[in-house]
C-alpha cells in the first residue's frame, strides 16, 4: 500500500476513506481533520481558553498534542481518582507529557477535594456497594465541570473517539435511554452559566487511527487499563461494532453520523430539561440535591456506619 | 518470526514463515480494526510482508471503561 500524497510506503490505512498515508503525511492528515471537526462543529476559536481532560491514555494525550500544534490555548486537567497503582502511573504519564510540551496541568485529587479519610473511587464504590464505573463517571463529569467553572474556562475538551461514541450510542440504543441520546453530541453547548461547552474533537477517528497518531508521534501513554475496566460492557460493544466494521468498512461512522444528523434532532426536541442549582454545592442539576452530592453523602454515611459497627 | 502482543499485557509467540500482516492477525484471531502492528518503530499496513527472521509488535487499540 502506498501513501496517497507521496507514493511512499504507507503506515496507516483507512479503508472507509479508501486512503493510506506514510507516517509524516498521516500526522498532517490527522491534525487537519481535527481542525476540520473543530471548525465545522464550531467547537471553539483561538481566543477561547480550553481545558483538556487528560487521563494519561492515548486519546487524551494525543488530543492535547494536536491542539497544542494547532496553536490553541490549552491547559490539561488530570483527575486523580485514587484507583491504586493505576492512578499513580497514569498521573505520572500525564505530568511527564505536560512537561514535554511545556503545558500547564491542573491536578485535582478526588480524595482531598470530596472524600474524607483518603476516600477515593475504590472506597466510594465499596461504601455504596455498586460498580466503580458508575460512581466514577459521575465524579469525573462533576469535577471537570467544577474545575472548568472555577478556573474560568470556556470549553472542556475530551479525547472521546469514534469507537467510544459508537459504543455509547449502542448502549443507549439497546436500552432506549432517551435522555442520554438527546445529549450525546460532539458539541454540547453550555445550558447553564456554571457549565462549560463540552467538545470531542476526535469523534470521527477510530481508536486505531487515534493510537496510530500517538505511536507515530512517540507519545508515552499509559497502556494498562484501569483495573475496573475489566469486563466493561463498553468493550463488548466495541468488539461487536469492530466485527461489523471489519466486514463493512464505514459502518461505525455511518451509525454515529446518521444518528447525529437524522435521529438526534427528533429526540432532542422531545427531551428538553430545566436546570436548577444544587442546594448544597450550587452546581447545575435537575433535582434539589445534585446526583454527585447525593452519591458522596450516601457513601460517607455508609462508611461511618460500617466503621461504627467494627 | 517473533510476535510480541501488547494487549496491554505482554505475551510473546513465534510464527513461522514470511507472512502478510493480515494473515498473521487472522492466525492470532485478531480483528485488524482493533490493533496496530509495529516493526522497529514503523507502523505496518495490513498488506505488508513480515520476514521470517524479524519481529513485530501487535498493540491493542481498544480501551475500556467510560
Ligand atoms: S474504568 Fe471505570 S473506574 Fe476505571 S477510570 Fe474508567 S470509569 Fe473510572
Ligand atoms: Zn506520504
Ligand atoms: Zn451538589
Short mmCIF file of C-alpha atoms and ligand atoms in Angstrom, two decimals:
data_model
loop_
_atom_site.label_atom_id
_atom_site.label_comp_id
_atom_site.label_asym_id
_atom_site.label_seq_id
_atom_site.Cartn_x
_atom_site.Cartn_y
_atom_site.Cartn_z
CA UNK A 1 0.00 0.00 0.00
CA UNK A 2 1.25 3.46 -0.93
CA UNK A 3 0.80 6.91 0.59
CA UNK A 4 -1.93 8.91 -1.15
CA UNK A 5 0.27 12.02 -1.05
CA UNK A 6 3.82 10.94 -1.84
CA UNK A 7 3.53 7.28 -3.02
CA UNK A 8 5.99 6.17 -0.34
CA UNK A 9 5.29 3.00 1.64
CA UNK A 10 2.14 3.62 3.70
CA UNK A 11 1.99 3.31 7.51
CA UNK A 12 -1.69 3.80 8.19
CA UNK A 13 -4.62 2.78 6.04
CA UNK A 14 -8.22 3.93 6.34
CA UNK A 15 -10.41 1.62 4.34
CA UNK A 16 -13.53 3.69 4.84
CA UNK A 17 -11.80 6.65 3.14
CA UNK A 18 -10.04 4.43 0.56
CA UNK A 19 -6.85 6.09 1.72
CA UNK A 20 -3.45 5.32 3.23
CA UNK A 21 -0.64 7.59 4.34
CA UNK A 22 3.04 7.42 5.22
CA UNK A 23 3.91 8.49 8.78
CA UNK A 24 4.56 12.23 8.17
CA UNK A 25 1.54 12.61 5.89
CA UNK A 26 -0.64 10.74 8.37
CA UNK A 27 0.27 13.26 11.05
CA UNK A 28 -0.73 16.07 8.65
CA UNK A 29 -3.96 14.30 7.76
CA UNK A 30 -4.87 13.70 11.41
CA UNK A 31 -4.25 17.27 12.50
CA UNK A 32 -6.06 18.81 9.56
CA UNK A 33 -9.09 16.61 10.19
CA UNK A 34 -9.16 17.54 13.87
CA UNK A 35 -9.09 21.18 12.76
CA UNK A 36 -11.90 20.48 10.31
CA UNK A 37 -14.01 18.91 13.10
CA UNK A 38 -13.37 21.90 15.37
CA UNK A 39 -14.39 24.37 12.67
CA UNK A 40 -17.32 22.55 11.11
CA UNK A 41 -18.92 21.88 14.52
CA UNK A 42 -17.95 25.35 15.83
CA UNK A 43 -16.25 23.77 18.86
CA UNK A 44 -14.01 26.70 19.84
CA UNK A 45 -11.86 29.51 18.49
CA UNK A 46 -8.26 30.57 19.01
CA UNK A 47 -9.21 33.20 21.59
CA UNK A 48 -11.02 30.78 23.91
CA UNK A 49 -9.47 29.05 26.91
CA UNK A 50 -9.72 25.28 26.58
CA UNK A 51 -9.46 22.79 29.40
CA UNK A 52 -8.37 19.38 28.09
CA UNK A 53 -9.34 16.44 30.31
CA UNK A 54 -6.34 14.09 30.33
CA UNK A 55 -6.25 10.57 31.74
CA UNK A 56 -2.72 9.58 30.67
CA UNK A 57 -4.27 7.40 27.95
CA UNK A 58 -3.60 7.62 24.23
CA UNK A 59 -6.67 9.60 23.18
CA UNK A 60 -6.45 12.46 25.66
CA UNK A 61 -2.68 12.91 25.30
CA UNK A 62 -2.96 12.72 21.51
CA UNK A 63 -5.72 15.33 21.57
CA UNK A 64 -3.65 17.66 23.75
CA UNK A 65 -0.70 17.22 21.37
CA UNK A 66 -2.82 18.10 18.32
CA UNK A 67 -4.46 21.14 19.93
CA UNK A 68 -1.05 22.42 21.01
CA UNK A 69 0.25 22.08 17.45
CA UNK A 70 -2.80 23.83 16.07
CA UNK A 71 -1.98 26.80 18.32
CA UNK A 72 -4.96 26.66 20.69
CA UNK A 73 -4.81 27.96 24.27
CA UNK A 74 -4.95 24.79 26.32
CA UNK A 75 -4.50 23.64 29.90
CA UNK A 76 -4.66 19.99 30.94
CA UNK A 77 -6.79 18.65 33.78
CA UNK A 78 -5.86 15.37 35.42
CA UNK A 79 -8.28 13.95 37.98
CA UNK A 80 -6.59 11.64 40.46
CA UNK A 81 -9.34 9.13 41.24
CA UNK A 82 -7.33 7.26 43.81
CA UNK A 83 -7.53 3.91 42.00
CA UNK A 84 -4.34 2.32 43.39
CA UNK A 85 -1.22 1.95 41.25
CA UNK A 86 -3.17 2.66 38.09
CA UNK A 87 -3.86 6.23 39.22
CA UNK A 88 -0.24 6.71 40.31
CA UNK A 89 1.12 5.62 36.93
CA UNK A 90 -1.44 7.44 34.79
CA UNK A 91 -0.78 10.64 36.74
CA UNK A 92 2.98 10.25 36.10
CA UNK A 93 2.36 9.83 32.36
CA UNK A 94 0.13 12.91 32.29
CA UNK A 95 2.66 15.03 34.18
CA UNK A 96 5.55 13.86 32.01
CA UNK A 97 3.62 14.66 28.83
CA UNK A 98 2.65 18.12 30.12
CA UNK A 99 6.34 18.79 30.82
CA UNK A 100 7.35 17.58 27.37
CA UNK A 101 5.10 20.11 25.62
CA UNK A 102 5.69 22.84 28.20
CA UNK A 103 1.97 22.74 29.02
CA UNK A 104 0.21 23.58 32.25
CA UNK A 105 -1.50 20.68 34.03
CA UNK A 106 -4.05 21.14 36.80
CA UNK A 107 -4.26 18.09 39.09
CA UNK A 108 -7.35 17.52 41.19
CA UNK A 109 -7.23 14.73 43.75
CA UNK A 110 -10.70 13.35 44.47
CA UNK A 111 -9.54 12.12 47.89
CA UNK A 112 -8.56 15.60 49.00
CA UNK A 113 -11.37 17.53 47.40
CA UNK A 114 -14.50 15.50 48.07
CA UNK A 115 -13.91 12.40 50.10
CA UNK A 116 -12.90 12.13 53.70
CA UNK A 117 -10.12 9.98 55.21
CA UNK A 118 -8.47 9.21 51.89
CA UNK A 119 -11.72 8.19 50.26
CA UNK A 120 -11.27 7.71 46.51
CA UNK A 121 -13.31 5.89 43.85
CA UNK A 122 -12.38 2.45 45.22
CA UNK A 123 -13.64 3.32 48.70
CA UNK A 124 -16.67 5.11 47.27
CA UNK A 125 -17.79 2.01 45.36
CA UNK A 126 -17.20 -0.22 48.38
CA UNK A 127 -19.27 2.02 50.61
CA UNK A 128 -22.09 2.21 48.05
CA UNK A 129 -21.78 -1.45 47.08
CA UNK A 130 -22.04 -0.60 43.45
CA UNK A 131 -19.78 -0.92 40.40
CA UNK A 132 -16.92 1.61 40.46
CA UNK A 133 -17.57 2.90 36.93
CA UNK A 134 -20.97 4.44 37.64
CA UNK A 135 -19.72 6.48 40.59
CA UNK A 136 -16.51 7.25 38.76
CA UNK A 137 -18.24 8.56 35.63
CA UNK A 138 -20.46 10.84 37.67
CA UNK A 139 -17.50 12.08 39.71
CA UNK A 140 -15.38 12.81 36.63
CA UNK A 141 -18.19 14.78 34.98
CA UNK A 142 -18.78 16.76 38.15
CA UNK A 143 -15.11 17.54 38.84
CA UNK A 144 -14.34 18.61 35.27
CA UNK A 145 -17.37 20.94 35.25
CA UNK A 146 -16.44 22.41 38.58
CA UNK A 147 -12.77 22.99 37.73
CA UNK A 148 -13.67 24.46 34.34
CA UNK A 149 -16.04 26.91 36.00
CA UNK A 150 -13.78 27.85 38.92
CA UNK A 151 -10.79 28.49 36.69
CA UNK A 152 -12.80 30.35 34.05
CA UNK A 153 -12.55 28.02 31.06
CA UNK A 154 -14.96 28.44 28.16
CA UNK A 155 -14.59 24.96 26.80
CA UNK A 156 -13.94 21.48 28.10
CA UNK A 157 -12.37 19.10 25.55
CA UNK A 158 -12.24 15.33 25.94
CA UNK A 159 -10.50 12.64 23.88
CA UNK A 160 -13.58 10.55 23.02
CA UNK A 161 -13.06 8.81 19.69
CA UNK A 162 -15.41 7.19 17.18
CA UNK A 163 -15.27 3.83 18.97
CA UNK A 164 -16.15 5.42 22.32
CA UNK A 165 -19.03 7.31 20.77
CA UNK A 166 -20.48 4.39 18.83
CA UNK A 167 -20.16 2.10 21.88
CA UNK A 168 -22.03 4.66 23.98
CA UNK A 169 -24.63 5.04 21.24
CA UNK A 170 -25.07 1.29 21.06
CA UNK A 171 -25.53 1.05 24.83
CA UNK A 172 -28.04 3.89 24.80
CA UNK A 173 -29.95 2.43 21.87
CA UNK A 174 -30.03 -1.08 23.33
CA UNK A 175 -31.77 0.33 26.40
CA UNK A 176 -33.50 3.24 24.67
CA UNK A 177 -32.07 5.79 27.07
CA UNK A 178 -33.84 8.78 25.54
CA UNK A 179 -32.36 11.36 27.92
CA UNK A 180 -28.79 10.23 27.20
CA UNK A 181 -29.49 10.00 23.47
CA UNK A 182 -30.75 13.58 23.47
CA UNK A 183 -27.46 14.77 24.97
CA UNK A 184 -24.93 12.63 23.09
CA UNK A 185 -23.10 15.03 20.83
CA UNK A 186 -19.61 16.09 19.68
CA UNK A 187 -20.53 19.58 20.92
CA UNK A 188 -22.71 20.20 23.93
CA UNK A 189 -23.44 23.90 24.26
CA UNK A 190 -23.48 25.35 27.74
CA UNK A 191 -27.01 25.25 29.16
CA UNK A 192 -26.11 26.98 32.43
CA UNK A 193 -23.59 29.66 33.48
CA UNK A 194 -21.72 27.07 35.53
CA UNK A 195 -21.42 24.58 32.68
CA UNK A 196 -18.65 24.89 30.10
CA UNK A 197 -19.27 23.92 26.49
CA UNK A 198 -18.17 20.29 26.03
CA UNK A 199 -16.44 19.16 22.87
CA UNK A 200 -14.97 15.94 21.44
CA UNK A 201 -12.64 16.88 18.57
CA UNK A 202 -11.59 13.24 17.91
CA UNK A 203 -15.13 11.93 17.48
CA UNK A 204 -14.60 11.00 13.82
CA UNK A 205 -11.40 8.98 14.38
CA UNK A 206 -11.42 5.29 15.16
CA UNK A 207 -9.47 4.02 18.12
CA UNK A 208 -6.88 2.50 15.77
CA UNK A 209 -6.41 5.84 13.98
CA UNK A 210 -6.01 7.63 17.30
CA UNK A 211 -3.44 5.09 18.52
CA UNK A 212 -1.58 5.33 15.19
CA UNK A 213 -1.16 9.09 15.64
CA UNK A 214 0.13 8.68 19.19
CA UNK A 215 2.60 5.93 18.21
CA UNK A 216 3.96 7.91 15.26
CA UNK A 217 4.39 10.96 17.49
CA UNK A 218 6.20 8.83 20.08
CA UNK A 219 3.87 9.92 22.88
CA UNK A 220 4.35 7.89 26.05
CA UNK A 221 0.82 6.98 27.18
CA UNK A 222 -0.44 4.53 29.79
CA UNK A 223 -1.12 1.23 28.09
CA UNK A 224 -2.56 -0.64 31.03
CA UNK A 225 -6.27 -0.39 31.67
CA UNK A 226 -7.95 0.79 34.81
CA UNK A 227 -8.45 -2.45 36.82
CA UNK A 228 -12.17 -1.68 36.93
CA UNK A 229 -12.50 -1.62 33.14
CA UNK A 230 -12.23 -5.41 33.05
CA UNK A 231 -15.45 -6.87 31.66
CA UNK A 232 -16.94 -3.43 30.96
CA UNK A 233 -19.91 -3.51 28.59
CA UNK A 234 -18.35 -0.75 26.51
CA UNK A 235 -15.58 -3.18 25.49
CA UNK A 236 -18.14 -5.77 24.43
CA UNK A 237 -19.92 -3.15 22.32
CA UNK A 238 -16.65 -2.04 20.77
CA UNK A 239 -15.77 -5.61 19.81
CA UNK A 240 -19.19 -6.18 18.29
CA UNK A 241 -19.00 -2.95 16.31
CA UNK A 242 -15.50 -3.74 15.09
CA UNK A 243 -16.60 -7.16 13.91
CA UNK A 244 -19.17 -5.37 11.75
CA UNK A 245 -16.65 -2.71 10.69
CA UNK A 246 -14.17 -5.32 9.50
CA UNK A 247 -16.78 -6.82 7.16
CA UNK A 248 -18.31 -3.49 6.24
CA UNK A 249 -15.84 -0.58 6.35
CA UNK A 250 -17.51 2.68 7.38
CA UNK A 251 -20.28 1.04 9.43
CA UNK A 252 -19.26 2.69 12.71
CA UNK A 253 -19.03 6.09 11.13
CA UNK A 254 -22.40 5.83 9.39
CA UNK A 255 -24.02 4.55 12.63
CA UNK A 256 -22.85 7.62 14.56
CA UNK A 257 -23.17 10.27 11.83
CA UNK A 258 -26.61 9.01 10.85
CA UNK A 259 -27.72 9.25 14.45
CA UNK A 260 -26.32 12.77 14.86
CA UNK A 261 -27.77 14.07 11.61
CA UNK A 262 -31.10 12.33 11.44
CA UNK A 263 -32.27 10.77 14.72
CA UNK A 264 -30.90 13.11 17.36
CA UNK A 265 -32.80 16.26 16.28
CA UNK A 266 -36.08 14.40 16.71
CA UNK A 267 -35.16 13.07 20.16
CA UNK A 268 -33.75 16.39 21.31
CA UNK A 269 -36.99 18.19 20.63
CA UNK A 270 -38.86 15.79 22.89
CA UNK A 271 -36.39 15.81 25.79
CA UNK A 272 -36.00 19.41 26.94
CA UNK A 273 -34.99 19.78 30.61
CA UNK A 274 -34.79 22.75 33.01
CA UNK A 275 -31.65 23.14 35.11
CA UNK A 276 -31.66 24.43 38.68
CA UNK A 277 -28.83 24.74 41.21
CA UNK A 278 -27.97 22.13 43.84
CA UNK A 279 -28.94 23.40 47.30
CA UNK A 280 -25.71 22.02 48.75
CA UNK A 281 -22.94 22.75 46.25
CA UNK A 282 -24.54 25.11 43.75
CA UNK A 283 -23.70 23.06 40.66
CA UNK A 284 -26.39 22.68 37.98
CA UNK A 285 -28.85 19.83 38.44
CA UNK A 286 -32.38 18.82 37.58
CA UNK A 287 -33.10 17.87 41.23
CA UNK A 288 -32.82 19.77 44.53
CA UNK A 289 -29.69 17.98 45.64
CA UNK A 290 -27.42 17.07 42.72
CA UNK A 291 -26.62 13.43 41.93
CA UNK A 292 -22.98 13.96 42.94
CA UNK A 293 -23.84 15.29 46.41
CA UNK A 294 -26.42 12.55 46.92
CA UNK A 295 -23.93 9.83 46.00
CA UNK A 296 -20.98 11.07 48.05
CA UNK A 297 -23.16 11.87 51.07
CA UNK A 298 -24.59 8.36 50.94
CA UNK A 299 -21.12 6.81 50.65
CA UNK A 300 -19.74 8.84 53.54
CA UNK A 301 -22.56 7.93 55.90
CA UNK A 302 -22.44 4.26 54.86
CA UNK A 303 -18.76 4.27 55.64
CA UNK A 304 -19.21 5.93 59.03
CA UNK A 305 -21.92 3.42 59.86
CA UNK A 306 -19.68 0.50 58.89
CA UNK A 307 -16.85 1.84 60.98
CA UNK A 308 -19.15 2.30 63.99
CA UNK A 309 -20.04 -1.39 63.84
CA UNK A 310 -16.42 -2.59 63.94
CA UNK B 1 9.16 -14.57 13.37
CA UNK B 2 8.77 -13.24 16.87
CA UNK B 3 5.43 -11.60 17.65
CA UNK B 4 5.03 -9.54 20.81
CA UNK B 5 1.40 -9.00 21.78
CA UNK B 6 0.68 -5.91 23.89
CA UNK B 7 -2.91 -6.12 24.84
CA UNK B 8 -1.85 -4.48 27.13
CA UNK B 9 -0.15 -7.38 28.93
CA UNK B 10 2.93 -8.61 27.05
CA UNK B 11 2.95 -12.06 25.52
CA UNK B 12 5.41 -13.46 23.05
CA UNK B 13 4.81 -16.04 20.37
CA UNK B 14 6.58 -17.48 17.34
CA UNK B 15 5.02 -17.73 13.90
CA UNK B 16 6.78 -19.47 11.02
CA UNK B 17 7.40 -18.12 7.53
CA UNK B 18 7.30 -14.86 5.61
CA UNK B 19 3.77 -13.69 6.12
CA UNK B 20 1.43 -10.82 5.38
CA UNK B 21 0.21 -8.79 8.37
CA UNK B 22 -3.41 -9.68 7.66
CA UNK B 23 -2.61 -13.41 7.66
CA UNK B 24 -0.67 -13.11 10.91
CA UNK B 25 -3.58 -11.33 12.59
CA UNK B 26 -6.02 -13.93 11.25
CA UNK B 27 -3.89 -16.70 12.68
CA UNK B 28 -3.89 -14.93 16.05
CA UNK B 29 -7.65 -14.45 15.89
CA UNK B 30 -7.30 -10.66 16.00
CA UNK B 31 -9.53 -8.16 14.23
CA UNK B 32 -7.26 -5.82 12.20
CA UNK B 33 -9.57 -2.91 13.11
CA UNK B 34 -8.61 -3.23 16.76
CA UNK B 35 -4.79 -3.34 16.65
CA UNK B 36 -1.75 -1.51 15.31
CA UNK B 37 1.23 -3.55 14.09
CA UNK B 38 4.66 -2.04 14.60
CA UNK B 39 8.06 -3.14 13.30
CA UNK B 40 11.14 -1.34 14.55
CA UNK B 41 9.27 1.90 15.19
CA UNK B 42 7.39 1.86 11.86
CA UNK B 43 3.67 1.14 11.56
CA UNK B 44 2.66 -1.58 9.10
CA UNK B 45 -0.45 -1.72 6.93
CA UNK B 46 -2.34 -4.99 6.61
CA UNK B 47 -0.83 -5.87 3.22
CA UNK B 48 2.81 -5.50 4.40
CA UNK B 49 5.04 -8.60 4.44
CA UNK B 50 6.95 -9.60 7.56
CA UNK B 51 10.11 -11.68 7.10
CA UNK B 52 10.58 -14.93 8.97
CA UNK B 53 13.72 -13.68 10.77
CA UNK B 54 12.21 -10.41 12.04
CA UNK B 55 10.00 -9.38 14.91
CA UNK B 56 6.83 -7.30 15.22
CA UNK B 57 4.66 -5.90 17.99
CA UNK B 58 0.88 -6.03 17.93
CA UNK B 59 -0.60 -3.28 20.10
CA UNK B 60 -4.24 -3.28 21.14
CA UNK B 61 -6.11 -0.08 20.31
CA UNK B 62 -9.22 -0.79 22.33
CA UNK B 63 -9.57 0.84 25.72
CA UNK B 64 -12.37 0.22 28.11
CA UNK B 65 -14.31 1.76 30.95
CA UNK B 66 -16.07 5.04 30.45
S1 LIG C 1 -12.80 2.03 34.08
FE1 LIG C 1 -14.43 2.72 35.43
S2 LIG C 1 -13.44 3.09 37.39
FE2 LIG C 1 -11.81 2.97 35.88
S3 LIG C 1 -11.44 5.10 35.27
FE3 LIG C 1 -12.93 4.26 33.81
S4 LIG C 1 -14.93 4.77 34.67
FE4 LIG C 1 -13.42 5.03 36.31
ZN1 LIG C 2 3.47 10.39 2.22
ZN1 LIG C 3 -24.40 19.19 44.72
#
